[in-house]
Amino acid sequence: MLGLSALDWSLLAIAALLVGFAKTAIGGVASISIAIFAAVLPARESTGALLPLLLVGDLLAVRLYRRHADWNRLVRLFPTVAVGVVLGAGFLAVVDDTVMRRTIGVILLLLVGVHLVVRRRGGVQTPIRAGGPVAGVYGLLAGFTTMVANAGGAVMSLYLLSAGLGVLGFLGTGAWFFLVVNAFKVPFSVTLGLITPESLLLCALLVPALLVGASIGRRVIARIDQARFEQVVLGFTVLASINLLR
């Protein structure tokens, strides 16, 4: 994995920068990082190489936005997310992921479509109730997709938008969510051989680029309003979905 060309290292550094930006500003940008890692590294190994980097970004995001989390919503969501992660780990152990990645992409596009239709017809969407059946479905999908393809960010973006959270509430709730969920994924990734000493070294070498991206993201988010924030999040969710359909 470390016998990479200068171009490979440059691409991975850009991906790490985008991870930092995603964790402190627009979460959907991380979908680009996922695509870059999968292009430079073997697809299976790229999942384990990216996870430690995501955890570093999660720690930074929690440090910045820890006071803005909706803990009632998070606590009620975690049980179904845990079930989704376990199902995803079992899937990775026995099945090729191509069909499932495409299925996830289609589901995400459908969710974006439903969100936009409701917005257009009703003006203001009724927020999803914490602990309700719809929230449970989102939790299950988020856990499964984050384990299978590191794509839980797209599902959670739609959920948090549909929950009616403001920008800071979105960022704070998402920061704690991904810190807990990504930490929960680590034992499964180690057992599956996805996280290795080599992947941890790769992550350590890319952390400086992540810090630069986090700094940029922090400055950008201070200048963006709620409507524009939602548009950008939905846009990157669509890009993430299309990437999964490849």
Short mmCIF file of N, CA, C and O in Angstrom, two decimals, residues 16-30 33 50-65 146 150 152-153 170-172 174-179 182 185 210 213-215 217-218 221:
data_model
loop_
_atom_site.label_atom_id
_atom_site.label_comp_id
_atom_site.label_asym_id
_atom_site.label_seq_id
_atom_site.Cartn_x
_atom_site.Cartn_y
_atom_site.Cartn_z
N ALA A 16 -7.62 13.50 1.84
CA ALA A 16 -7.52 13.77 3.28
C ALA A 16 -7.95 15.20 3.59
O ALA A 16 -8.64 15.46 4.58
N LEU A 17 -7.54 16.14 2.74
CA LEU A 17 -7.97 17.54 2.92
C LEU A 17 -9.49 17.64 2.86
O LEU A 17 -10.11 18.35 3.67
N LEU A 18 -10.10 16.92 1.93
CA LEU A 18 -11.55 16.95 1.79
C LEU A 18 -12.25 16.30 2.98
O LEU A 18 -13.35 16.71 3.37
N VAL A 19 -11.61 15.29 3.59
CA VAL A 19 -12.16 14.70 4.81
C VAL A 19 -12.23 15.75 5.91
O VAL A 19 -13.25 15.90 6.60
N GLY A 20 -11.14 16.50 6.08
CA GLY A 20 -11.13 17.56 7.09
C GLY A 20 -12.19 18.60 6.82
O GLY A 20 -12.90 19.05 7.73
N PHE A 21 -12.34 18.99 5.56
CA PHE A 21 -13.35 19.97 5.18
C PHE A 21 -14.75 19.43 5.45
O PHE A 21 -15.63 20.14 5.96
N ALA A 22 -14.97 18.16 5.11
CA ALA A 22 -16.28 17.54 5.31
C ALA A 22 -16.67 17.50 6.78
O ALA A 22 -17.83 17.75 7.14
N LYS A 23 -15.71 17.19 7.64
CA LYS A 23 -16.02 17.04 9.06
C LYS A 23 -16.32 18.36 9.75
O LYS A 23 -16.98 18.39 10.79
N THR A 24 -15.85 19.47 9.20
CA THR A 24 -16.07 20.76 9.84
C THR A 24 -17.01 21.66 9.04
O THR A 24 -17.34 22.75 9.50
N ALA A 25 -17.46 21.20 7.87
CA ALA A 25 -18.34 22.04 7.06
C ALA A 25 -19.42 21.21 6.36
O ALA A 25 -20.48 20.97 6.93
N ILE A 26 -19.18 20.75 5.14
CA ILE A 26 -20.18 20.06 4.33
C ILE A 26 -19.87 18.57 4.28
O ILE A 26 -18.97 18.12 3.56
N GLY A 27 -20.63 17.78 5.05
CA GLY A 27 -20.31 16.36 5.19
C GLY A 27 -20.28 15.59 3.89
O GLY A 27 -19.50 14.66 3.73
N GLY A 28 -21.13 15.95 2.93
CA GLY A 28 -21.20 15.20 1.68
C GLY A 28 -19.92 15.22 0.87
O GLY A 28 -19.73 14.37 -0.01
N VAL A 29 -19.04 16.19 1.15
CA VAL A 29 -17.77 16.27 0.41
C VAL A 29 -16.94 15.01 0.63
O VAL A 29 -16.13 14.63 -0.22
N ALA A 30 -17.16 14.33 1.74
CA ALA A 30 -16.39 13.11 2.03
C ALA A 30 -16.61 12.03 0.98
O ALA A 30 -15.78 11.13 0.84
N SER A 33 -13.75 11.88 -1.24
CA SER A 33 -12.61 11.19 -0.63
C SER A 33 -12.74 9.68 -0.76
O SER A 33 -11.76 8.99 -1.04
N LEU A 50 -9.20 4.43 5.09
CA LEU A 50 -9.92 5.69 5.28
C LEU A 50 -10.52 5.82 6.67
O LEU A 50 -10.62 6.93 7.21
N LEU A 51 -10.92 4.71 7.29
CA LEU A 51 -11.61 4.77 8.57
C LEU A 51 -10.82 5.50 9.66
O LEU A 51 -11.38 6.36 10.36
N PRO A 52 -9.53 5.19 9.90
CA PRO A 52 -8.80 5.94 10.93
C PRO A 52 -8.73 7.43 10.64
O PRO A 52 -8.78 8.26 11.56
N LEU A 53 -8.64 7.79 9.37
CA LEU A 53 -8.60 9.20 8.99
C LEU A 53 -9.94 9.87 9.31
O LEU A 53 -9.98 11.01 9.80
N LEU A 54 -11.02 9.16 9.05
CA LEU A 54 -12.35 9.68 9.39
C LEU A 54 -12.47 9.90 10.90
O LEU A 54 -13.08 10.88 11.35
N LEU A 55 -11.91 9.00 11.69
CA LEU A 55 -11.98 9.14 13.14
C LEU A 55 -11.22 10.38 13.63
O LEU A 55 -11.68 11.06 14.55
N VAL A 56 -10.08 10.67 13.01
CA VAL A 56 -9.36 11.89 13.36
C VAL A 56 -10.23 13.11 13.07
O VAL A 56 -10.33 14.04 13.88
N GLY A 57 -10.88 13.10 11.91
CA GLY A 57 -11.77 14.19 11.56
C GLY A 57 -12.96 14.29 12.51
O GLY A 57 -13.39 15.39 12.87
N ASP A 58 -13.48 13.13 12.95
CA ASP A 58 -14.58 13.13 13.91
C ASP A 58 -14.19 13.79 15.22
O ASP A 58 -14.96 14.55 15.81
N LEU A 59 -12.98 13.51 15.68
CA LEU A 59 -12.51 14.12 16.93
C LEU A 59 -12.42 15.63 16.81
O LEU A 59 -12.78 16.37 17.74
N LEU A 60 -11.95 16.10 15.66
CA LEU A 60 -11.87 17.55 15.44
C LEU A 60 -13.27 18.17 15.42
O LEU A 60 -13.50 19.23 16.01
N ALA A 61 -14.20 17.51 14.73
CA ALA A 61 -15.56 18.04 14.63
C ALA A 61 -16.25 18.08 15.99
O ALA A 61 -16.94 19.06 16.32
N VAL A 62 -16.05 17.05 16.79
CA VAL A 62 -16.65 17.03 18.13
C VAL A 62 -16.07 18.15 18.99
O VAL A 62 -16.79 18.81 19.75
N ARG A 63 -14.78 18.38 18.86
CA ARG A 63 -14.15 19.46 19.63
C ARG A 63 -14.76 20.81 19.27
O ARG A 63 -14.97 21.67 20.13
N LEU A 64 -15.09 21.01 18.00
CA LEU A 64 -15.63 22.29 17.54
C LEU A 64 -17.13 22.45 17.82
O LEU A 64 -17.59 23.54 18.19
N TYR A 65 -17.91 21.36 17.65
CA TYR A 65 -19.36 21.48 17.66
C TYR A 65 -20.04 20.65 18.75
O TYR A 65 -21.25 20.42 18.68
N THR A 146 -22.63 2.73 6.17
CA THR A 146 -21.32 3.18 6.65
C THR A 146 -20.36 2.01 6.80
O THR A 146 -19.16 2.16 6.62
N ASN A 150 -18.63 3.02 3.63
CA ASN A 150 -18.31 4.31 4.23
C ASN A 150 -19.22 5.41 3.69
O ASN A 150 -18.82 6.56 3.54
N GLY A 152 -22.35 6.17 4.99
CA GLY A 152 -23.39 6.55 5.94
C GLY A 152 -23.60 8.04 6.02
O GLY A 152 -24.67 8.50 6.44
N GLY A 153 -22.61 8.81 5.62
CA GLY A 153 -22.73 10.26 5.69
C GLY A 153 -23.88 10.78 4.83
O GLY A 153 -24.58 11.72 5.23
N PHE A 170 -27.04 20.48 13.01
CA PHE A 170 -26.67 19.47 12.01
C PHE A 170 -25.23 19.01 12.23
O PHE A 170 -24.94 17.81 12.29
N LEU A 171 -24.32 19.96 12.35
CA LEU A 171 -22.89 19.64 12.49
C LEU A 171 -22.59 18.97 13.82
O LEU A 171 -21.82 18.01 13.89
N GLY A 172 -23.18 19.48 14.90
CA GLY A 172 -22.90 18.90 16.22
C GLY A 172 -23.45 17.50 16.37
O GLY A 172 -22.78 16.60 16.88
N GLY A 174 -24.22 15.43 13.92
CA GLY A 174 -23.48 14.56 13.01
C GLY A 174 -22.09 14.23 13.52
O GLY A 174 -21.61 13.10 13.35
N ALA A 175 -21.42 15.19 14.16
CA ALA A 175 -20.07 14.96 14.67
C ALA A 175 -20.06 13.85 15.72
O ALA A 175 -19.25 12.91 15.66
N TRP A 176 -20.96 13.94 16.69
CA TRP A 176 -21.01 12.90 17.72
C TRP A 176 -21.45 11.57 17.15
O TRP A 176 -20.94 10.51 17.54
N PHE A 177 -22.40 11.61 16.22
CA PHE A 177 -22.88 10.38 15.61
C PHE A 177 -21.74 9.61 14.96
O PHE A 177 -21.54 8.42 15.21
N PHE A 178 -20.96 10.30 14.12
CA PHE A 178 -19.92 9.59 13.38
C PHE A 178 -18.73 9.22 14.25
O PHE A 178 -18.07 8.21 13.98
N LEU A 179 -18.45 9.98 15.30
CA LEU A 179 -17.39 9.57 16.21
C LEU A 179 -17.75 8.24 16.86
O LEU A 179 -16.94 7.30 16.91
N ASN A 182 -18.13 5.36 13.96
CA ASN A 182 -16.85 4.95 13.37
C ASN A 182 -15.98 4.21 14.39
O ASN A 182 -15.27 3.26 14.03
N LYS A 185 -17.18 0.73 14.55
CA LYS A 185 -16.80 -0.07 13.38
C LYS A 185 -15.39 -0.63 13.47
O LYS A 185 -15.07 -1.61 12.77
N LEU A 210 -5.41 16.65 6.34
CA LEU A 210 -6.73 16.70 6.96
C LEU A 210 -6.89 17.95 7.81
O LEU A 210 -7.94 18.60 7.79
N GLY A 213 -7.62 20.95 5.68
CA GLY A 213 -9.00 20.93 5.22
C GLY A 213 -9.98 21.32 6.32
O GLY A 213 -10.96 22.04 6.06
N ALA A 214 -9.72 20.87 7.54
CA ALA A 214 -10.58 21.22 8.67
C ALA A 214 -10.57 22.73 8.92
O ALA A 214 -11.61 23.33 9.22
N SER A 215 -9.41 23.34 8.81
CA SER A 215 -9.29 24.78 9.01
C SER A 215 -10.08 25.55 7.94
O SER A 215 -10.79 26.52 8.24
N GLY A 217 -12.67 24.39 6.23
CA GLY A 217 -14.08 24.14 6.47
C GLY A 217 -14.65 25.00 7.57
O GLY A 217 -15.78 25.50 7.47
N ARG A 218 -13.89 25.19 8.63
CA ARG A 218 -14.34 26.01 9.75
C ARG A 218 -14.60 27.45 9.30
O ARG A 218 -15.57 28.09 9.75
N ILE A 221 -17.93 27.51 6.90
CA ILE A 221 -19.22 27.29 7.53
C ILE A 221 -19.71 28.53 8.26
O ILE A 221 -20.92 28.73 8.44
#
